[in-house]
Coordinates of C-alpha atoms in Angstrom, one line a residue:
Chain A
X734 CA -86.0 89.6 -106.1
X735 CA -82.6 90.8 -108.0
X736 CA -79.5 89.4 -107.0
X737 CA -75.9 90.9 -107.5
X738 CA -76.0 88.6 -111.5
X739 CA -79.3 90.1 -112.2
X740 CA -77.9 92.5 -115.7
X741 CA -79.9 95.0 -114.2
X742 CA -76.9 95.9 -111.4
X743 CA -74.1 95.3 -114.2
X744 CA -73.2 98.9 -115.2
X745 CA -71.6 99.8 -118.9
X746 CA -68.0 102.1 -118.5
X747 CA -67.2 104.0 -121.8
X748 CA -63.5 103.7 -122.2
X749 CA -61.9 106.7 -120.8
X750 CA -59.5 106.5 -124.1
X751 CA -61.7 106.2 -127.6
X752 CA -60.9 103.9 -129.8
X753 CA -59.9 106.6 -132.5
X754 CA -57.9 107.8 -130.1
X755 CA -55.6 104.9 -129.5
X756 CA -55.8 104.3 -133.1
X757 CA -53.9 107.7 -133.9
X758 CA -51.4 107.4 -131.6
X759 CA -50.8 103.6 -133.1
X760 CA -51.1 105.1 -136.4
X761 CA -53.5 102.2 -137.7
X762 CA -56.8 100.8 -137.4
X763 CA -58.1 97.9 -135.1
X764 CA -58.9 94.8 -136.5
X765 CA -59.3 91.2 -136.4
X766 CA -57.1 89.1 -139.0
X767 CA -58.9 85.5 -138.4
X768 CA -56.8 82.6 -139.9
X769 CA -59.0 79.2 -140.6
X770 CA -57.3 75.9 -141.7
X771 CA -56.8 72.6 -141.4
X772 CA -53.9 71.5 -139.2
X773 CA -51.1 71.9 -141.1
X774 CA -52.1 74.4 -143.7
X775 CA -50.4 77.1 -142.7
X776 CA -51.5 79.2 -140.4
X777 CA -49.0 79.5 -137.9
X778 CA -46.5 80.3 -140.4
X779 CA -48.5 83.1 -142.2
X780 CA -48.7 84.2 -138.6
X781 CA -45.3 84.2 -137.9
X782 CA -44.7 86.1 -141.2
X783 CA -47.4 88.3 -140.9
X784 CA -47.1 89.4 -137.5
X785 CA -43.1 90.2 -138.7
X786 CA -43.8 91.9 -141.5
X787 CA -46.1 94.5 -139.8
X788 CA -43.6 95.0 -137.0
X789 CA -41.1 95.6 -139.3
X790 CA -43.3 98.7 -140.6
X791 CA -44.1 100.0 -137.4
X792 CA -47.2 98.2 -137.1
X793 CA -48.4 96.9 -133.3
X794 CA -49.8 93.3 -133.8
X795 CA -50.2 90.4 -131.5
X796 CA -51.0 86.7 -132.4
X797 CA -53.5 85.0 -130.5
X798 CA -52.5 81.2 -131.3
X799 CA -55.3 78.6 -130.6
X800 CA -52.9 76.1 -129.1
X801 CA -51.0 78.9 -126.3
X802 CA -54.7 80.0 -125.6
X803 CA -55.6 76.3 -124.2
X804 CA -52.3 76.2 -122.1
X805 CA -53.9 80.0 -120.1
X806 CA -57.2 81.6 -121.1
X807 CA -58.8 78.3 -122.4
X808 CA -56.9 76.0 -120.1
X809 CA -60.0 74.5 -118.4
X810 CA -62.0 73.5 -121.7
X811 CA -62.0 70.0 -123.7
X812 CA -62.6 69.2 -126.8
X813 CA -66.3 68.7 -126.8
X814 CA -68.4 70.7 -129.5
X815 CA -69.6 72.6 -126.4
X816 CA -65.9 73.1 -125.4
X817 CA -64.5 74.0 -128.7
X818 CA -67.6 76.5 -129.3
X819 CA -66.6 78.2 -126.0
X820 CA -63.0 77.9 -127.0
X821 CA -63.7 79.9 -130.4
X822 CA -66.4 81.9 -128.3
X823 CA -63.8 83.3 -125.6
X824 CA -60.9 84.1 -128.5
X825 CA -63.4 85.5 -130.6
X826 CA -63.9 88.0 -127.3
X827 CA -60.3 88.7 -126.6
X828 CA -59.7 89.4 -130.4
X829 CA -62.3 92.0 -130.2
X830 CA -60.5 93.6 -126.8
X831 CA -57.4 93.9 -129.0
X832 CA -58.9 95.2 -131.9
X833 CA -60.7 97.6 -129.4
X834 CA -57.2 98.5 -128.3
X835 CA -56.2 99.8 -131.5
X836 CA -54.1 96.6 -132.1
X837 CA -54.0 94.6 -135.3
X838 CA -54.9 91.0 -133.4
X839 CA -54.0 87.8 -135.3
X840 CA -56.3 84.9 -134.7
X841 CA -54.7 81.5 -135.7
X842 CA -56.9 78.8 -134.7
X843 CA -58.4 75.7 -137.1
X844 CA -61.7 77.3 -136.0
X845 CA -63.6 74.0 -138.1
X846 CA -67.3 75.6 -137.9
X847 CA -68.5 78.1 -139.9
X848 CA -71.5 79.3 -137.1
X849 CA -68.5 79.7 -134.5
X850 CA -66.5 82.0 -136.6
X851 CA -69.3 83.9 -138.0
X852 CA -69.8 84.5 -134.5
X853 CA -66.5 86.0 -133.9
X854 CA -67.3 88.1 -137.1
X855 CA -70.8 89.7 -135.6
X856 CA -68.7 90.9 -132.4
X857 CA -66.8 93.1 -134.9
X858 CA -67.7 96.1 -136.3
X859 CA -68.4 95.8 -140.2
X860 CA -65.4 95.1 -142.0
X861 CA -63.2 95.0 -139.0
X862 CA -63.2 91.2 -139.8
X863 CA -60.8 89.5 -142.2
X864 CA -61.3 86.1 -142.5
X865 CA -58.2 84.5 -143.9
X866 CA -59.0 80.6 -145.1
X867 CA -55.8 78.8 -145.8
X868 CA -57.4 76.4 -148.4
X869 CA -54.8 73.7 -148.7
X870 CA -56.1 70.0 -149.5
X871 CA -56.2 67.6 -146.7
X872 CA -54.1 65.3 -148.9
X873 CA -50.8 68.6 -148.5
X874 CA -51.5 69.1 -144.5
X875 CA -51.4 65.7 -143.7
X876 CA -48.5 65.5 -145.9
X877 CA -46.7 67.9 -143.9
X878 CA -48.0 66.6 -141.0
X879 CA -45.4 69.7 -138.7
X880 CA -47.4 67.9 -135.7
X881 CA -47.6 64.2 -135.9
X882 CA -51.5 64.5 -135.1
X883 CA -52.8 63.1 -138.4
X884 CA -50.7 59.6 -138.1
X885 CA -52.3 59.8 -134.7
X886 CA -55.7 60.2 -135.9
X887 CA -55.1 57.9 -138.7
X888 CA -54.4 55.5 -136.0
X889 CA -57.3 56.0 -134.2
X890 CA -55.4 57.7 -131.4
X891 CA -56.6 61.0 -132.0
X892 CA -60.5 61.2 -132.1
X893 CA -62.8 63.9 -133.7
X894 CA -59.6 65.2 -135.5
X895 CA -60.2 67.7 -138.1
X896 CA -60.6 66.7 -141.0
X897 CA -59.8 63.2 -140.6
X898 CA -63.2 61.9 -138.4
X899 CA -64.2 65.8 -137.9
X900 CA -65.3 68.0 -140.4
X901 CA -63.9 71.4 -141.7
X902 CA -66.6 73.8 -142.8
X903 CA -65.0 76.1 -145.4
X904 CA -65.7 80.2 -145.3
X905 CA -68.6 80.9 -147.8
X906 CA -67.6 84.6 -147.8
X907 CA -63.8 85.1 -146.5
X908 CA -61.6 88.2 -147.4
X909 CA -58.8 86.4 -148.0
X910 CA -58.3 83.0 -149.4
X911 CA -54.6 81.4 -149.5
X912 CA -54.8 78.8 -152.2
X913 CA -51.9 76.7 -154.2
X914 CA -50.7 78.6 -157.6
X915 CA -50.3 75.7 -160.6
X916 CA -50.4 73.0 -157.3
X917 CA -47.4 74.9 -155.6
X918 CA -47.7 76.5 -152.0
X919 CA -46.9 79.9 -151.4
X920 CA -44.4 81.0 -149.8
X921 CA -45.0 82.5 -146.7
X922 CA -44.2 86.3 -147.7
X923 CA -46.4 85.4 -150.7
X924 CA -49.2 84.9 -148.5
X925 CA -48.4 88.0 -146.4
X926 CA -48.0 90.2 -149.1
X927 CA -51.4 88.9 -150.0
X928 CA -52.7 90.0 -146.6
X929 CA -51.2 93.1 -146.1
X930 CA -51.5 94.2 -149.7
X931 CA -55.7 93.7 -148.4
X932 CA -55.0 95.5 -145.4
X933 CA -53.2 98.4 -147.4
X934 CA -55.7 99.0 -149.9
X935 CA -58.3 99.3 -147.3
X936 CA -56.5 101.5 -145.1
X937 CA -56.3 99.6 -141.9
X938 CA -52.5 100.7 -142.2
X939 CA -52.4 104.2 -141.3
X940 CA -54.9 105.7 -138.9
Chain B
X362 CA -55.6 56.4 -125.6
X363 CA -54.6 59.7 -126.0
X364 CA -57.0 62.3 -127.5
X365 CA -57.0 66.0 -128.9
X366 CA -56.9 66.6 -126.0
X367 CA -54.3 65.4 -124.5
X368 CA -52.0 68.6 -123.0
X369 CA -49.1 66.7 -125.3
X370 CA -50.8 67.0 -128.2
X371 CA -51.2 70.9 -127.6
X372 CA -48.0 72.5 -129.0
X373 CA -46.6 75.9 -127.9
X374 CA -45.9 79.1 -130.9
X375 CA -43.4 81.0 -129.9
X376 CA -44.6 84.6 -130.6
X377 CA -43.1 86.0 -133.7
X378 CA -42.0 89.1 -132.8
X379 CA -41.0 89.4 -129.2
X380 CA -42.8 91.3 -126.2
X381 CA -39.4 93.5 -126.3
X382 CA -39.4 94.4 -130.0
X383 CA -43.5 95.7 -129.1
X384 CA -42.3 97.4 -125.9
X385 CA -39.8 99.4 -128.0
X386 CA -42.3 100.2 -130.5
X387 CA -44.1 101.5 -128.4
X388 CA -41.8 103.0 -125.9
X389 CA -43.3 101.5 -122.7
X390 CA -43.2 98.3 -120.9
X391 CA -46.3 96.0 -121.2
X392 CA -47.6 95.7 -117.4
X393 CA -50.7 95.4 -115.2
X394 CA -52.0 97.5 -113.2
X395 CA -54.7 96.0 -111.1
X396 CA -57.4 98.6 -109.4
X397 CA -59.0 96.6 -106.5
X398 CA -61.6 97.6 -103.5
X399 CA -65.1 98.0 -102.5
X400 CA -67.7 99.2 -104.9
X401 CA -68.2 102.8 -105.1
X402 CA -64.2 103.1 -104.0
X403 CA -63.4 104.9 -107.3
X404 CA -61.4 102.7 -109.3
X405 CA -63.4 103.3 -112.4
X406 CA -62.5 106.8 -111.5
X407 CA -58.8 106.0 -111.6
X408 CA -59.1 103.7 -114.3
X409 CA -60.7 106.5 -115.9
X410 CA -57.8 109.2 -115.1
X411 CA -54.9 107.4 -115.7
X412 CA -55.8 106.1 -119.1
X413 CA -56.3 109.8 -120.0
X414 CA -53.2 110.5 -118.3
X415 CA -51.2 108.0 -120.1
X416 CA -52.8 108.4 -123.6
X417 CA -52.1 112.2 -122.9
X418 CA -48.2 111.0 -122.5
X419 CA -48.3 108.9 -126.0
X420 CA -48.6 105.7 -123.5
X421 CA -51.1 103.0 -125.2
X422 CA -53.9 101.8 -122.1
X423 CA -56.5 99.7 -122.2
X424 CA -58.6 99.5 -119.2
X425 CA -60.7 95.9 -119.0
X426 CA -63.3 96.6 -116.5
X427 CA -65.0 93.8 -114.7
X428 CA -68.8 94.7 -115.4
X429 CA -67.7 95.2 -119.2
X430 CA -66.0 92.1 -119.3
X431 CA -69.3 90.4 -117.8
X432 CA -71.1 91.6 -121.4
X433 CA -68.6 89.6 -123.4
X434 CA -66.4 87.1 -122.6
X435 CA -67.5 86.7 -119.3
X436 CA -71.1 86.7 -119.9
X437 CA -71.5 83.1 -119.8
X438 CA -70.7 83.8 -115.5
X439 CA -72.6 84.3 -112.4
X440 CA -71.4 85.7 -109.1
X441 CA -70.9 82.0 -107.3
X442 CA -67.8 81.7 -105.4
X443 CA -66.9 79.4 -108.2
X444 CA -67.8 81.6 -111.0
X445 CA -66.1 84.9 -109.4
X446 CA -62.8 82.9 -109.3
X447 CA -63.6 82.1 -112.6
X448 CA -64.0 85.9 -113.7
X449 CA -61.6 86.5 -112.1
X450 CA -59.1 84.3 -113.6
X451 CA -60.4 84.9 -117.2
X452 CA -59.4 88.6 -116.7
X453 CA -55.9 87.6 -115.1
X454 CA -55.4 85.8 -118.3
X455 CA -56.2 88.5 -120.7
X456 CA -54.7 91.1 -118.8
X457 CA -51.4 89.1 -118.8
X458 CA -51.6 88.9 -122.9
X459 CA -52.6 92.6 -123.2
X460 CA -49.2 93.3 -120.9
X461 CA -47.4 90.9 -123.3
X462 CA -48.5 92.3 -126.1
X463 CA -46.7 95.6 -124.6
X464 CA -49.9 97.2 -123.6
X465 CA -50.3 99.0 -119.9
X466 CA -53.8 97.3 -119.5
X467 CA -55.7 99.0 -116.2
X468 CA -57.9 96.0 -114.6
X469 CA -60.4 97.8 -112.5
X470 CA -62.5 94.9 -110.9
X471 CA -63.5 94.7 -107.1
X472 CA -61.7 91.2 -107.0
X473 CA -62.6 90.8 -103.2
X474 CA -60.8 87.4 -102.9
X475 CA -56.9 87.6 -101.9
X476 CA -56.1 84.1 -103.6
X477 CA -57.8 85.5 -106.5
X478 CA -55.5 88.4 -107.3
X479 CA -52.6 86.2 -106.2
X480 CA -53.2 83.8 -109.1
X481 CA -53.6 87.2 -111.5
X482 CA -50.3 88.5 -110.0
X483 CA -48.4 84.7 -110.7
X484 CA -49.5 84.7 -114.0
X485 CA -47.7 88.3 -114.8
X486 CA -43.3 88.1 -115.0
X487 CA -41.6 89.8 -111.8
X488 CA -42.6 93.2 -111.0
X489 CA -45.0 93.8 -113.8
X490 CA -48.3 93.2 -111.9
X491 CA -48.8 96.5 -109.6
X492 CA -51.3 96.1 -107.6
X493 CA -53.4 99.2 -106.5
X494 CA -55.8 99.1 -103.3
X495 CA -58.6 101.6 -102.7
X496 CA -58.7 101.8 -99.5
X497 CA -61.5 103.5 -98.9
X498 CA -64.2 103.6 -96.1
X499 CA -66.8 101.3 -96.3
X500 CA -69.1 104.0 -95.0
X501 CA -67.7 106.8 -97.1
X502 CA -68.5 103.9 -100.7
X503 CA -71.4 103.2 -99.2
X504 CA -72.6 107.0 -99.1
X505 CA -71.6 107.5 -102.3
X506 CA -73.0 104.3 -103.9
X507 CA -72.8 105.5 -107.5
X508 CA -75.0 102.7 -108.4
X509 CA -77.5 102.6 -105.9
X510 CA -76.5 98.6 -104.8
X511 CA -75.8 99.0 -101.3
X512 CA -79.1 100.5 -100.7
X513 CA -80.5 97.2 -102.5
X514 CA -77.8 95.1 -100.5
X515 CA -79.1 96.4 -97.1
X516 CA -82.8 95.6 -98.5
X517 CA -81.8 92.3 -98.8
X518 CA -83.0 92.8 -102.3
X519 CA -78.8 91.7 -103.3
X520 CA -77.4 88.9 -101.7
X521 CA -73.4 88.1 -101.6
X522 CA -73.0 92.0 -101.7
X523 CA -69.1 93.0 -101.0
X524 CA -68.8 94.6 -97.7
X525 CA -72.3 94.1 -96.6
X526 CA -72.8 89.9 -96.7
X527 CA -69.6 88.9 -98.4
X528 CA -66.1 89.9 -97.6
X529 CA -63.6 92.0 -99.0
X530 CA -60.2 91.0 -98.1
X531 CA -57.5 93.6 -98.3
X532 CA -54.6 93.0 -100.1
X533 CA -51.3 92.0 -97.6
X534 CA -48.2 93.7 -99.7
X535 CA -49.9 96.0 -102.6
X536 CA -47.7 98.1 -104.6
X537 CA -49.9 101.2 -103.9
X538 CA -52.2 102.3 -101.5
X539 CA -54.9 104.6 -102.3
X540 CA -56.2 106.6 -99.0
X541 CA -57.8 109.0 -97.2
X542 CA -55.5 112.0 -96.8
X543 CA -56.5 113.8 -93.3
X544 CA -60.2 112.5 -93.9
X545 CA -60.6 113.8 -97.2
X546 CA -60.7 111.4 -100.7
X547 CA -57.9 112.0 -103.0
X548 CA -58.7 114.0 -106.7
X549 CA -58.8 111.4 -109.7
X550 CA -55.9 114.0 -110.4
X551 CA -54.0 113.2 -107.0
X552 CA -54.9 109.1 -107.2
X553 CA -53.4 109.3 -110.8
X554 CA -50.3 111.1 -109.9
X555 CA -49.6 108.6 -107.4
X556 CA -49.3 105.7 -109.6
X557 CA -47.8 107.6 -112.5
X558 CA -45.0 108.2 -110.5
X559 CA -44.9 104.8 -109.3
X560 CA -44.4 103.8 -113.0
X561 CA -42.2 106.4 -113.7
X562 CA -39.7 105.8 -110.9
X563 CA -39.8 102.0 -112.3
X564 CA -39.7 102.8 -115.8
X565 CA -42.7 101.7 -117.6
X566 CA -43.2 104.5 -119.5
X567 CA -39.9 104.1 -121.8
X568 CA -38.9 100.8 -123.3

C-alpha cells in the first residue's frame, strides 16, 4: 500500500522562471564557489573579500558560512561523522538552490572529507563547481589561531578537531588552490583576484 | 569538557556585504512570501504566475516548492508529525537566507500546521514574511485533484492525507487571502495581481 512518503505521490514543478532566465537579468552565471581549509586558513576572509569584490562590480553573491548555518539551517546536528556528513550534505543542497537562483553562492566551510565535498560537486552541473582549497600548513593556522580552538584542542578540550585529532583530506582535483608565495600568505585581494580572475576567464561573470 | 560542539565554540560571520547593499542591487527587498493550503488549491499555480510576473518586472524570484525540496535537501524526510515540522522548518530556514540574500523567494508548500508557519514567520525580520492562504474549497481541490491523491486518500490507499485524515489548520492573521469570488476560482492572472499589489503598496519591488 502507498502512503503520502511513497516518491511515487511526490510530484516534480519546473521552475516557472529558467535558470537562463534569472541569469540574464543578474547578468552572470550561477555557481558554487566552495572554500575548503583548515580552521584558520583563511577562508572566511577570502570570503569576506570575495564576496566584496563581486558586489563592488555588480555581481549578486551570498556567503553561506559553515559556523551561521549550525546557529539556523544546521542547528539541530552535532558533530558526529554522521552529523557533519549531513551538515556538508544540507549546505551542499542550499548552495545548489542559490546557484539555481542565478546567484554566485560562496560556501565557506572546513568541509575535512573529500567524499562529502565531492558530493556537493555531483549536485552541480559540470563545471558549476569551483573548489577553492586554502592550503596553508597546520603549523600557520594554528599559528593564527583567529578562534582559540586549537589551544583548546591542544588541551584536549576540543575533541575530533581538524587537523589536530581529526584529519583534513586535501582536494585531488580543485580549481583553485590558495597557497603561500616564497612562505608568505597572500593577501586577501591576492587570493581574490586569483578567484575572480578564474571566474572571468571562464565567463561566469557576464551572462 | 567542552567540545566542537559546544554552541560557544561556534562563532558568528558577519555577512560581508550587507542584505541592503544586495537589495539595492537588485532594486527589491529580499522577503518571503509563503503560499499555504490544501493540495490541489493552486499555489503552484501562483507560485507559477507570480514568478513570471515578477521576472517579467526585472524582480529576481525563486520559488522553493515543497515536493522539490523533498528530492534534495529534504530527501532524507518522511511525512511523520515529526519529520513535517522538520520540512518544514528546513524550508523556513532557507527561505529566510534566500530573503536575506535580497531574493523574493515564493514558498509554495501546504504547511498544514499553524505552529509550523509561525516558527517560518519568527525566523523572517518584521513585515517581510507575507503570508498567502488559499482558501479554497475542500470539495472544489478535491475535484480538481491535479494529482490524483485524494482519490488514493479516500481509498485508504494514503494515510495522513491533508483534509481527508489529517488536518489543515487555517492561518489566524494572513497577509492575503486567496478566495472564491461569487463562487468562481480566481485567474492565476487575478491571484497574482492580488499580491503584486500587496508588494507594491509596501514596497518590495524598489530597494
Amino acid at each position: 500500500m502507498s502512503t503520502v512518503g511513497n516518491p511515487a505521490n511526490i510530484f516534480w514543478h519546473e521552475n516557472p522562471v529558467g535558470k537562463a532566465e534569472r541569469e540574464k537579468l543578474l547578468n552572470q552565471q550561477g555557481c558554487v564557489v566552495w572554500i575548503t581549509g583548515l580552521s584558520g586558513s583563511g577562508k572566511s576572509t577570502l570570503a569576506c573579500s570575495l564576496g566584496r569584490e563581486l558586489q563592488s562590480r555588480g555581481k549578486l553573491s551570498y556567503v553561506l558560512d559553515g559556523d551561521n548555518l549550525r546557529h539556523g539551517l544546521n542547528k539541530n546536528l552535532g558533530f558526529s561523522p554522521e552529523s557533519r556528513t549531513e551538515n556538508i550534505r544540507r549546505t551542499g543542497e542550499v548552495a545548489k538552490l542559490f546557484a539555481d537562483a542565478g546567484l554566485i553562492c560562496i560556501a565557506s566551510l572546513i568541509s575535512p572529507y573529500r567524499k562529502d565535498r565531492d558530493a556537493c560537486r555531483a549536485l552541480l552541473p559540470d563545471k558549476k563547481f569551483i573548489e577553492v582549497f586554502m592550503n596553508m600548513p597546520l603549523q600557520l593556522c594554528e599559528g593564527r589561531d583567529p578562534k582559540g580552538l586549537y589551544k583548546l584542542a591542544r588541551e584536549g578540550k576540543i575533541k575530533g578537531f581538524t587537523g589536530i585529532d581529526d584529519p583534513y583530506e586535501p582536494p585531488l582535483n580543485c580549481e583553485i588552490e590558495i597557497q603561500l608565495k616564497d612562505g608568505v600568505i597572500p593577501t586577501p585581494n591576492e587570493m581574490t583576484e586569483q578567484v575572480v580572475s578564474y571566474m572571468e576567464d571562464r565567463g561566469f561573470l557576464e551572462a
